[in-house]
Amino acid sequence: MSDSAPPPIRPLPETVVNRIAAGEVLARPSNAVKELLENSLDARSTTVSVACAQGGLKMMQITDNGCGIAPEDFRFLCRRFATSKLKTYDQLQGGEVDTFGFRGEALASVSHVAHVSVTSRTAAGACAFRGTFRDGALLPIDAGIAPDLGGPEDPAPGEDVLQAYLTPTSGTQGTAITVEDLFYNVPARRQAFTNPRAEYVRILDIVSRYAVHYPGVAITCRQHGASRADLSTPGRLASPRQAIQAIYGAEVARNLHDIDIPRDTTGDLKVAVRGLFSAAESRFRNPVFFLFINNRAVSSPSLKRAVDTLYANLMLTAGGKSSFVYLSLTLPGAHVDVNVHPTKRFVNFLEEDRIVELIVSTMADRLQTENTARRFEVTPLGSPALDMAPSTPRASASGPRAPDTPSTPRTRPSSSISSQTSSPQFMVRNSSASQTLDSFLLRRGDLRAAAEPGTGAMVLDAPDTPSGQATGTPSTLLDTPTRGAPILLRSVRLLRQQCVAASHSDLLALVRESIFVGIIDGRRSLLQHGTRLMTFDHVRLAYELFYQQVLVQFSQLNTFEFDQPPSVRDLMLLVTSHGPLLESDVAASLADSLTAGHTSAEDLATKLAEVLLARASMLQAYFGIGIDEQARLTHLPVILPGHLPVLARLPIFLCRLAHHVPWAEESPCLEGLARELARFYAPDPRDITDAGGDAFARPLEQVVFPYIKSYLLPPEHLATDGSILQVASLPDLYRVFERC
Ligand SMILES: Nc1ncnc2c1ncn2[C@@H]1O[C@H](COP(=O)(O)OP(=O)(O)OP(=O)(O)O)[C@@H](O)[C@H]1O
Ligand SMILES: [Mg+2]
């Protein structure tokens, strides 16, 4: 209990209040650009150009040809809660606001954290006027002479008063707003922006959203002083697709599907949806997701998550990389609350879950039909046998084929497919439902007429969609991570580079183009590559995949939570007290520790648990392994969406972490942790008896193998250590049969 008197409650000084409020509206330069761009669109501009210096931090200028600002209104331009758009609160509640702005807060906020100058001319104005603003107020031209501008109830100031504040200047109709030295008076925030280029990319992202959604408006965005715009739409375009073509190119625009769900006038779900979305096989560099609700650019985490999950699942089989989705929802105004976030980034809308479901199921129908209908060819390799010798070191320019290099499956129009001639030794069946064996039996004449080996091509059905619950976004070591900024230590970067350098190009091609046939036993599976059948060691390949994925998703791993977190020490005790019974190197070395130091199993378990506890924050931040203050294991990472480790191996995993990882040095420690995680998550031949055949096979076939196929960069040693072996080759078998 404290005897001291409570500190007095006092209102904050106005400047502090305004700066705090400004900090909420403007988190970063792109927020300011969005506000200014929306003002230009509210002013019914048909041309808007954006120019930025140092990612908008040094300067941003937005110029439009809209209605302009009357000289007598300049005094309210940067005043908080002064607006020309909203008159009554009922308008907001009734959803009657059809402008982006309604609060009269954006320009005020900008003026509290930056230097603002505005030049504007109305249609009726004889010339343009320029004024400068600081902390919400219009500054007099000469600080010594400052006649009162009056308040909202006073009559508009006369010309004699205005001339002390505004400079007449030449200019066409419209407004140019210049914002300089953003966050000049909030040093902590200013210093947080260490990468102006990244801020400019965010600005480009937001400008391109509006450019797509407003194809009728000519919008450009450039770096200040650059002669070429980084983004430009000509205006007067008929559709968002044309705007996408102008920004992203014809190829992107051509390959987008339309979504058009009209408003159901009879049902209770009063939403209309229009938009465009890419095929599941698309290979854009970065994913794009633009959402507009009642013409406002907003975020909807639930819709984004649902769309991402849909694509993640379909892309596994279609070989896609990232998606392009533009959605525009129109809802009755009264169903949407736009006033829920300081940056207006989020809106609340009724029936969100059902609307998400409607959109995603409509997209899924279209994408799944396309996925099932896909036909692709299998191109036989030039050499009949896979050269398993280590590949010669590659020049960096010809590194392993990146997953975004088009590889099979390749799509072809079905007409061109049907005209293909195929020699039987290059025909492969991968589904009993798709083709009968008869089609493989050719008559003698056909055989002679068959094309030279290596020139035939055969049409196959695409494998079925895996049913793994893909929620994350794994990528290869060659991709830029898609989620928020990762913590990337130099040592992790080096480990990643080692994986890239060690990858084997022939194996990479083989893995990417192979089809999973089935599991032979706990260690081996069968794989079809063109006309050849291979066995592969799924334990080793999965181990490499998990190791690489831990590095790729370093510090960004999704996690799952234990309902009842077990005590780390109790888990360790399971090993230390029964260790010698376990057939494992960790058990052996623990047994040594027990006998050498005459430590009891309890003490040893406590010591091992303490090793992990001392590193709990690092384990959590970098690897998603959560240990709380009561030394309970709360979280484990989800390395591949839809895949969990076999928890029976959890105690031994924790012991190995504590005992085997070289904690003293950064790089070996991080590598050791990543490898231990990989060992724990990869299948173990013993799981097949513990878990039962189906429980072992299903995750392997439906989750692990598709990810191996799409994301693994196979290290060179897999080519020589017997991990992948050819067991049959159709052309060779034919040669044998022909001799018979
Ligand atoms: N480019 C422009 N062309 C014409 N008028 C403008 C322009 N930019 C701002 N204005 C005027 O300045 C006023 C204040 O703009 P500000 O962005 O601060 O508030 P708002 O748009 O009304 O509401 P919000 O804070 O929600 O954006 C607007 O209401 C509008 O009348
Ligand atoms: Mg505004």
GROMACS .gro file of C-alpha atoms in nm, residues 16-382:
model
  367
   16VAL     CA    1   0.127   1.731  -2.721
   17VAL     CA    2  -0.233   1.621  -2.784
   18ASN     CA    3  -0.206   1.713  -3.151
   19ARG     CA    4   0.125   1.538  -3.198
   20ILE     CA    5  -0.002   1.219  -3.033
   21ALA     CA    6  -0.316   1.229  -3.250
   22ALA     CA    7  -0.102   1.287  -3.559
   23GLY     CA    8   0.113   0.986  -3.470
   24GLU     CA    9  -0.196   0.765  -3.479
   25VAL     CA   10  -0.318   0.889  -3.818
   26LEU     CA   11   0.028   0.888  -3.974
   27ALA     CA   12   0.230   0.586  -3.881
   28ARG     CA   13   0.457   0.615  -4.187
   29PRO     CA   14   0.500   0.817  -4.510
   30SER     CA   15   0.266   0.594  -4.712
   31ASN     CA   16  -0.019   0.684  -4.474
   32ALA     CA   17   0.028   1.051  -4.562
   33VAL     CA   18   0.038   0.974  -4.935
   34LYS     CA   19  -0.285   0.776  -4.901
   35GLU     CA   20  -0.460   1.067  -4.726
   36LEU     CA   21  -0.343   1.322  -4.983
   37LEU     CA   22  -0.433   1.096  -5.274
   38GLU     CA   23  -0.779   1.041  -5.130
   39ASN     CA   24  -0.825   1.417  -5.093
   40SER     CA   25  -0.740   1.458  -5.461
   41LEU     CA   26  -0.992   1.191  -5.558
   42ASP     CA   27  -1.253   1.350  -5.330
   43ALA     CA   28  -1.189   1.675  -5.520
   44ARG     CA   29  -1.300   1.484  -5.837
   45SER     CA   30  -0.960   1.509  -6.002
   46THR     CA   31  -0.897   1.327  -6.328
   47THR     CA   32  -0.519   1.359  -6.304
   48VAL     CA   33  -0.313   1.300  -5.991
   49SER     CA   34   0.065   1.285  -5.975
   50VAL     CA   35   0.276   1.185  -5.677
   51ALA     CA   36   0.646   1.265  -5.637
   52CYS     CA   37   0.860   1.161  -5.341
   53ALA     CA   38   1.213   1.222  -5.218
   54GLN     CA   39   1.373   0.975  -4.974
   55GLY     CA   40   1.066   0.757  -4.948
   56GLY     CA   41   0.847   1.058  -4.869
   57LEU     CA   42   1.044   1.142  -4.556
   58LYS     CA   43   1.225   1.438  -4.710
   59MET     CA   44   0.947   1.543  -4.941
   60MET     CA   45   0.622   1.429  -5.096
   61GLN     CA   46   0.416   1.630  -5.339
   62ILE     CA   47   0.069   1.545  -5.467
   63THR     CA   48  -0.062   1.752  -5.756
   64ASP     CA   49  -0.416   1.724  -5.894
   65ASN     CA   50  -0.657   1.899  -6.128
   66GLY     CA   51  -0.954   1.880  -5.892
   67CYS     CA   52  -1.195   2.147  -5.773
   68GLY     CA   53  -0.926   2.338  -5.582
   69ILE     CA   54  -0.956   2.523  -5.250
   70ALA     CA   55  -1.110   2.867  -5.215
   71PRO     CA   56  -0.859   3.125  -5.077
   72GLU     CA   57  -1.086   3.207  -4.781
   73ASP     CA   58  -1.092   2.835  -4.683
   74PHE     CA   59  -0.714   2.812  -4.649
   75ARG     CA   60  -0.742   2.918  -4.284
   76PHE     CA   61  -0.930   2.592  -4.201
   77LEU     CA   62  -0.737   2.361  -4.430
   78CYS     CA   63  -0.506   2.220  -4.162
   79ARG     CA   64  -0.729   2.282  -3.865
   80ARG     CA   65  -0.839   1.967  -3.681
   81PHE     CA   66  -1.198   1.858  -3.739
   82ALA     CA   67  -1.251   2.113  -4.020
   83THR     CA   68  -1.390   1.951  -4.334
   84SER     CA   69  -1.598   2.028  -4.640
   85LYS     CA   70  -1.727   1.669  -4.653
   86LEU     CA   71  -1.928   1.575  -4.343
   87LYS     CA   72  -2.203   1.793  -4.203
   88THR     CA   73  -2.386   1.576  -3.947
   89TYR     CA   74  -2.307   1.262  -3.749
   90ASP     CA   75  -2.620   1.096  -3.891
   91GLN     CA   76  -2.460   1.104  -4.236
   92LEU     CA   77  -2.183   0.886  -4.097
   93GLN     CA   78  -2.420   0.648  -3.922
   94GLY     CA   79  -2.651   0.619  -4.222
   95GLY     CA   80  -2.360   0.533  -4.449
   96GLU     CA   81  -2.423   0.842  -4.661
   97VAL     CA   82  -2.059   0.946  -4.671
   98ASP     CA   83  -1.943   0.892  -5.024
   99THR     CA   84  -1.608   1.065  -4.983
  100PHE     CA   85  -1.288   0.913  -4.845
  101GLY     CA   86  -1.248   1.194  -4.597
  102PHE     CA   87  -1.501   1.283  -4.331
  103ARG     CA   88  -1.306   1.374  -4.015
  104GLY     CA   89  -1.108   1.681  -4.115
  105GLU     CA   90  -0.806   1.531  -3.948
  106ALA     CA   91  -0.560   1.423  -4.215
  107LEU     CA   92  -0.406   1.755  -4.321
  108ALA     CA   93  -0.408   1.876  -3.961
  109SER     CA   94  -0.212   1.569  -3.856
  110VAL     CA   95   0.036   1.617  -4.137
  111SER     CA   96   0.090   1.980  -4.039
  112HIS     CA   97   0.171   1.878  -3.680
  113VAL     CA   98   0.458   1.652  -3.786
  114ALA     CA   99   0.582   1.813  -4.110
  115HIS     CA  100   0.612   2.139  -4.300
  116VAL     CA  101   0.316   2.176  -4.535
  117SER     CA  102   0.266   2.416  -4.823
  118VAL     CA  103  -0.040   2.426  -5.048
  119THR     CA  104  -0.093   2.590  -5.385
  120SER     CA  105  -0.446   2.583  -5.520
  121ARG     CA  106  -0.672   2.743  -5.773
  122THR     CA  107  -1.048   2.702  -5.814
  123ALA     CA  108  -1.237   2.718  -6.145
  124ALA     CA  109  -1.362   3.067  -6.056
  125GLY     CA  110  -1.028   3.193  -5.925
  126ALA     CA  111  -0.829   3.449  -6.123
  127CYS     CA  112  -0.501   3.299  -6.006
  128ALA     CA  113  -0.364   3.035  -5.771
  129PHE     CA  114  -0.272   3.104  -5.407
  130ARG     CA  115   0.002   2.957  -5.198
  131GLY     CA  116   0.003   2.921  -4.820
  132THR     CA  117   0.225   2.745  -4.569
  133PHE     CA  118   0.116   2.568  -4.253
  134ARG     CA  119   0.265   2.470  -3.919
  135ASP     CA  120   0.093   2.290  -3.630
  136GLY     CA  121  -0.252   2.327  -3.779
  137ALA     CA  122  -0.227   2.701  -3.852
  138LEU     CA  123  -0.186   2.902  -4.172
  139LEU     CA  124   0.139   3.100  -4.130
  140PRO     CA  125   0.152   3.470  -4.214
  141ILE     CA  126   0.396   3.559  -4.492
  142ASP     CA  127   0.566   3.807  -4.263
  143ALA     CA  128   0.559   3.689  -3.903
  144GLY     CA  129   0.545   4.054  -3.782
  145ILE     CA  130   0.212   4.139  -3.952
  146ALA     CA  131  -0.058   3.884  -3.868
  147PRO     CA  132  -0.417   4.012  -3.882
  148ASP     CA  133  -0.675   3.778  -3.730
  149LEU     CA  134  -0.823   3.531  -3.977
  150GLY     CA  135  -1.141   3.478  -3.771
  151GLY     CA  136  -1.318   3.161  -3.668
  152PRO     CA  137  -1.582   2.942  -3.833
  153GLU     CA  138  -1.870   3.167  -3.728
  154ASP     CA  139  -1.701   3.490  -3.841
  155PRO     CA  140  -1.744   3.627  -4.191
  156ALA     CA  141  -1.480   3.518  -4.440
  157PRO     CA  142  -1.167   3.736  -4.419
  158GLY     CA  143  -1.135   4.006  -4.679
  159GLU     CA  144  -0.867   4.022  -4.947
  160ASP     CA  145  -0.659   4.264  -4.740
  161VAL     CA  146  -0.640   4.011  -4.456
  162LEU     CA  147  -0.571   3.715  -4.684
  163GLN     CA  148  -0.284   3.888  -4.858
  164ALA     CA  149  -0.092   3.878  -4.531
  165TYR     CA  150  -0.111   3.496  -4.547
  166LEU     CA  151  -0.143   3.388  -4.911
  167THR     CA  152   0.090   3.452  -5.201
  168PRO     CA  153  -0.082   3.489  -5.539
  169THR     CA  154   0.089   3.274  -5.796
  170SER     CA  155   0.036   3.133  -6.142
  171GLY     CA  156  -0.115   2.791  -6.175
  172THR     CA  157  -0.389   2.590  -6.338
  173GLN     CA  158  -0.703   2.465  -6.166
  174GLY     CA  159  -0.634   2.213  -5.895
  175THR     CA  160  -0.418   2.169  -5.590
  176ALA     CA  161  -0.055   2.090  -5.519
  177ILE     CA  162   0.029   1.991  -5.163
  178THR     CA  163   0.394   1.964  -5.059
  179VAL     CA  164   0.492   1.792  -4.735
  180GLU     CA  165   0.854   1.829  -4.625
  181ASP     CA  166   1.063   1.683  -4.341
  182LEU     CA  167   0.805   1.437  -4.219
  183PHE     CA  168   0.840   1.360  -3.845
  184TYR     CA  169   1.102   1.638  -3.810
  185ASN     CA  170   0.973   1.696  -3.455
  186VAL     CA  171   0.927   1.325  -3.364
  187PRO     CA  172   1.291   1.211  -3.375
  188ALA     CA  173   1.221   0.860  -3.245
  189ARG     CA  174   0.981   0.790  -3.529
  190ARG     CA  175   1.197   0.959  -3.789
  191GLN     CA  176   1.495   0.743  -3.689
  192ALA     CA  177   1.286   0.428  -3.715
  193PHE     CA  178   1.275   0.469  -4.093
  194THR     CA  179   1.618   0.346  -4.185
  195ASN     CA  180   1.523   0.227  -4.532
  196PRO     CA  181   1.370   0.505  -4.747
  197ARG     CA  182   1.356   0.268  -5.044
  198ALA     CA  183   1.124   0.035  -4.853
  199GLU     CA  184   0.903   0.333  -4.770
  200TYR     CA  185   0.890   0.429  -5.136
  201VAL     CA  186   0.788   0.073  -5.225
  202ARG     CA  187   0.501   0.105  -4.977
  203ILE     CA  188   0.400   0.431  -5.140
  204LEU     CA  189   0.407   0.268  -5.482
  205ASP     CA  190   0.191  -0.012  -5.344
  206ILE     CA  191  -0.075   0.221  -5.213
  207VAL     CA  192  -0.073   0.439  -5.527
  208SER     CA  193  -0.105   0.133  -5.751
  209ARG     CA  194  -0.412   0.016  -5.555
  210TYR     CA  195  -0.590   0.340  -5.636
  211ALA     CA  196  -0.462   0.341  -5.992
  212VAL     CA  197  -0.620  -0.004  -6.043
  213HIS     CA  198  -0.946   0.084  -5.872
  214TYR     CA  199  -0.980   0.420  -6.047
  215PRO     CA  200  -0.896   0.340  -6.410
  216GLY     CA  201  -1.067   0.663  -6.522
  217VAL     CA  202  -0.812   0.877  -6.337
  218ALA     CA  203  -0.460   0.929  -6.475
  219ILE     CA  204  -0.228   0.851  -6.186
  220THR     CA  205   0.152   0.866  -6.179
  221CYS     CA  206   0.411   0.812  -5.910
  222ARG     CA  207   0.779   0.896  -5.941
  223GLN     CA  208   1.089   0.972  -5.740
  224HIS     CA  209   1.139   1.346  -5.714
  225GLY     CA  210   1.348   1.468  -6.007
  226ALA     CA  211   1.320   1.141  -6.203
  227SER     CA  212   1.214   1.186  -6.564
  228ARG     CA  213   1.040   0.848  -6.576
  229ALA     CA  214   0.745   0.756  -6.358
  230ASP     CA  215   0.764   0.425  -6.171
  231LEU     CA  216   0.392   0.388  -6.210
  232SER     CA  217   0.167   0.550  -6.464
  233THR     CA  218  -0.187   0.501  -6.587
  234PRO     CA  219  -0.314   0.714  -6.875
  235GLY     CA  220  -0.663   0.772  -6.731
  236ARG     CA  221  -0.994   0.732  -6.914
  237LEU     CA  222  -0.943   0.354  -6.907
  238ALA     CA  223  -1.255   0.146  -6.916
  239SER     CA  224  -1.172  -0.117  -6.653
  240PRO     CA  225  -0.937  -0.218  -6.371
  241ARG     CA  226  -0.801  -0.488  -6.603
  242GLN     CA  227  -0.677  -0.216  -6.839
  243ALA     CA  228  -0.520  -0.031  -6.548
  244ILE     CA  229  -0.348  -0.353  -6.438
  245GLN     CA  230  -0.220  -0.390  -6.792
  246ALA     CA  231  -0.078  -0.036  -6.780
  247ILE     CA  232   0.095  -0.100  -6.446
  248TYR     CA  233   0.190  -0.468  -6.446
  249GLY     CA  234   0.197  -0.548  -6.817
  250ALA     CA  235  -0.024  -0.726  -7.067
  251GLU     CA  236   0.083  -1.075  -6.962
  252VAL     CA  237  -0.040  -1.028  -6.606
  253ALA     CA  238  -0.365  -0.865  -6.713
  254ARG     CA  239  -0.442  -1.136  -6.969
  255ASN     CA  240  -0.409  -1.419  -6.720
  256LEU     CA  241  -0.652  -1.289  -6.461
  257HIS     CA  242  -0.997  -1.437  -6.408
  258ASP     CA  243  -1.299  -1.218  -6.343
  259ILE     CA  244  -1.505  -1.252  -6.031
  260ASP     CA  245  -1.846  -1.093  -6.058
  261ILE     CA  246  -2.105  -1.173  -5.794
  262PRO     CA  247  -2.411  -0.952  -5.836
  263ARG     CA  248  -2.601  -0.836  -5.532
  264ASP     CA  249  -2.866  -1.091  -5.438
  265THR     CA  250  -3.176  -0.878  -5.402
  266THR     CA  251  -3.381  -1.156  -5.245
  267GLY     CA  252  -3.129  -1.293  -4.991
  268ASP     CA  253  -3.003  -1.119  -4.680
  269LEU     CA  254  -2.641  -1.102  -4.793
  270LYS     CA  255  -2.644  -0.767  -4.966
  271VAL     CA  256  -2.298  -0.770  -5.115
  272ALA     CA  257  -2.183  -0.730  -5.472
  273VAL     CA  258  -1.831  -0.842  -5.556
  274ARG     CA  259  -1.623  -0.759  -5.860
  275GLY     CA  260  -1.259  -0.820  -5.914
  276LEU     CA  261  -0.981  -1.009  -6.080
  277PHE     CA  262  -0.768  -1.297  -5.958
  278SER     CA  263  -0.479  -1.495  -6.095
  279ALA     CA  264  -0.454  -1.862  -6.186
  280ALA     CA  265  -0.308  -2.099  -5.928
  281GLU     CA  266  -0.002  -2.150  -6.144
  282SER     CA  267   0.092  -1.781  -6.154
  283ARG     CA  268   0.448  -1.691  -6.076
  284PHE     CA  269   0.446  -1.326  -5.980
  285ARG     CA  270   0.749  -1.203  -5.796
  286ASN     CA  271   0.544  -1.082  -5.503
  287PRO     CA  272   0.188  -1.155  -5.402
  288VAL     CA  273  -0.066  -0.877  -5.460
  289PHE     CA  274  -0.387  -0.844  -5.263
  290PHE     CA  275  -0.594  -0.529  -5.317
  291LEU     CA  276  -0.923  -0.496  -5.134
  292PHE     CA  277  -1.172  -0.214  -5.169
  293ILE     CA  278  -1.491  -0.196  -4.970
  294ASN     CA  279  -1.732   0.070  -5.092
  295ASN     CA  280  -1.440   0.216  -5.286
  296ARG     CA  281  -1.213   0.246  -4.981
  297ALA     CA  282  -0.878   0.071  -4.985
  298VAL     CA  283  -0.894  -0.135  -4.667
  299SER     CA  284  -0.749  -0.446  -4.506
  300SER     CA  285  -0.951  -0.748  -4.404
  301PRO     CA  286  -0.722  -0.999  -4.233
  302SER     CA  287  -0.987  -1.273  -4.241
  303LEU     CA  288  -1.049  -1.240  -4.616
  304LYS     CA  289  -0.677  -1.218  -4.689
  305ARG     CA  290  -0.607  -1.527  -4.479
  306ALA     CA  291  -0.881  -1.725  -4.651
  307VAL     CA  292  -0.759  -1.626  -4.999
  308ASP     CA  293  -0.397  -1.704  -4.908
  309THR     CA  294  -0.495  -2.046  -4.779
  310LEU     CA  295  -0.690  -2.121  -5.095
  311TYR     CA  296  -0.393  -2.033  -5.314
  312ALA     CA  297  -0.139  -2.207  -5.092
  313ASN     CA  298  -0.329  -2.533  -5.132
  314LEU     CA  299  -0.384  -2.505  -5.505
  315MET     CA  300  -0.038  -2.381  -5.586
  316LEU     CA  301   0.121  -2.693  -5.446
  317THR     CA  302  -0.001  -2.890  -5.743
  318ALA     CA  303  -0.026  -2.614  -5.998
  319GLY     CA  304   0.332  -2.506  -5.939
  320GLY     CA  305   0.235  -2.142  -5.881
  321LYS     CA  306   0.433  -1.905  -5.672
  322SER     CA  307   0.226  -1.609  -5.570
  323SER     CA  308  -0.114  -1.472  -5.647
  324PHE     CA  309  -0.264  -1.148  -5.772
  325VAL     CA  310  -0.603  -1.067  -5.627
  326TYR     CA  311  -0.803  -0.747  -5.665
  327LEU     CA  312  -1.146  -0.741  -5.502
  328SER     CA  313  -1.400  -0.464  -5.484
  329LEU     CA  314  -1.696  -0.518  -5.251
  330THR     CA  315  -2.004  -0.301  -5.252
  331LEU     CA  316  -2.221  -0.314  -4.943
  332PRO     CA  317  -2.514  -0.102  -4.828
  333GLY     CA  318  -2.359   0.203  -4.657
  334ALA     CA  319  -2.538   0.124  -4.332
  335HIS     CA  320  -2.368  -0.219  -4.318
  336VAL     CA  321  -2.019  -0.068  -4.306
  337ASP     CA  322  -1.859   0.124  -4.021
  338VAL     CA  323  -1.574   0.325  -4.168
  339ASN     CA  324  -1.483   0.502  -3.844
  340VAL     CA  325  -1.302   0.222  -3.663
  341HIS     CA  326  -0.934   0.294  -3.720
  342PRO     CA  327  -0.724   0.614  -3.709
  343THR     CA  328  -0.574   0.543  -4.050
  344LYS     CA  329  -0.915   0.435  -4.191
  345ARG     CA  330  -0.736   0.114  -4.294
  346PHE     CA  331  -0.993  -0.117  -4.143
  347VAL     CA  332  -1.368  -0.107  -4.167
  348ASN     CA  333  -1.624  -0.319  -3.988
  349PHE     CA  334  -1.888  -0.477  -4.204
  350LEU     CA  335  -2.184  -0.698  -4.130
  351GLU     CA  336  -2.182  -1.070  -4.215
  352GLU     CA  337  -1.805  -1.068  -4.267
  353ASP     CA  338  -1.769  -1.448  -4.227
  354ARG     CA  339  -2.041  -1.529  -4.479
  355ILE     CA  340  -1.906  -1.278  -4.729
  356VAL     CA  341  -1.556  -1.423  -4.699
  357GLU     CA  342  -1.698  -1.771  -4.750
  358LEU     CA  343  -1.895  -1.659  -5.057
  359ILE     CA  344  -1.593  -1.497  -5.221
  360VAL     CA  345  -1.349  -1.776  -5.147
  361SER     CA  346  -1.584  -2.054  -5.257
  362THR     CA  347  -1.652  -1.871  -5.584
  363MET     CA  348  -1.281  -1.833  -5.648
  364ALA     CA  349  -1.214  -2.193  -5.542
  365ASP     CA  350  -1.472  -2.329  -5.789
  366ARG     CA  351  -1.301  -2.150  -6.073
  367LEU     CA  352  -0.946  -2.232  -5.970
  368GLN     CA  353  -1.019  -2.596  -5.892
  369THR     CA  354  -1.191  -2.653  -6.225
  370GLU     CA  355  -0.889  -2.505  -6.394
  371ASN     CA  356  -0.652  -2.713  -6.183
  372THR     CA  357  -0.829  -3.041  -6.257
  373ALA     CA  358  -0.857  -2.964  -6.624
  374ARG     CA  359  -0.489  -2.886  -6.653
  375ARG     CA  360  -0.290  -3.103  -6.887
  376PHE     CA  361   0.084  -3.101  -6.892
  377GLU     CA  362   0.353  -3.276  -7.078
  378VAL     CA  363   0.634  -3.487  -6.945
  379THR     CA  364   0.952  -3.409  -7.128
  380PRO     CA  365   1.196  -3.697  -7.113
  381LEU     CA  366   1.545  -3.604  -7.008
  382GLY     CA  367   1.808  -3.610  -7.280
   0.00000   0.00000   0.00000
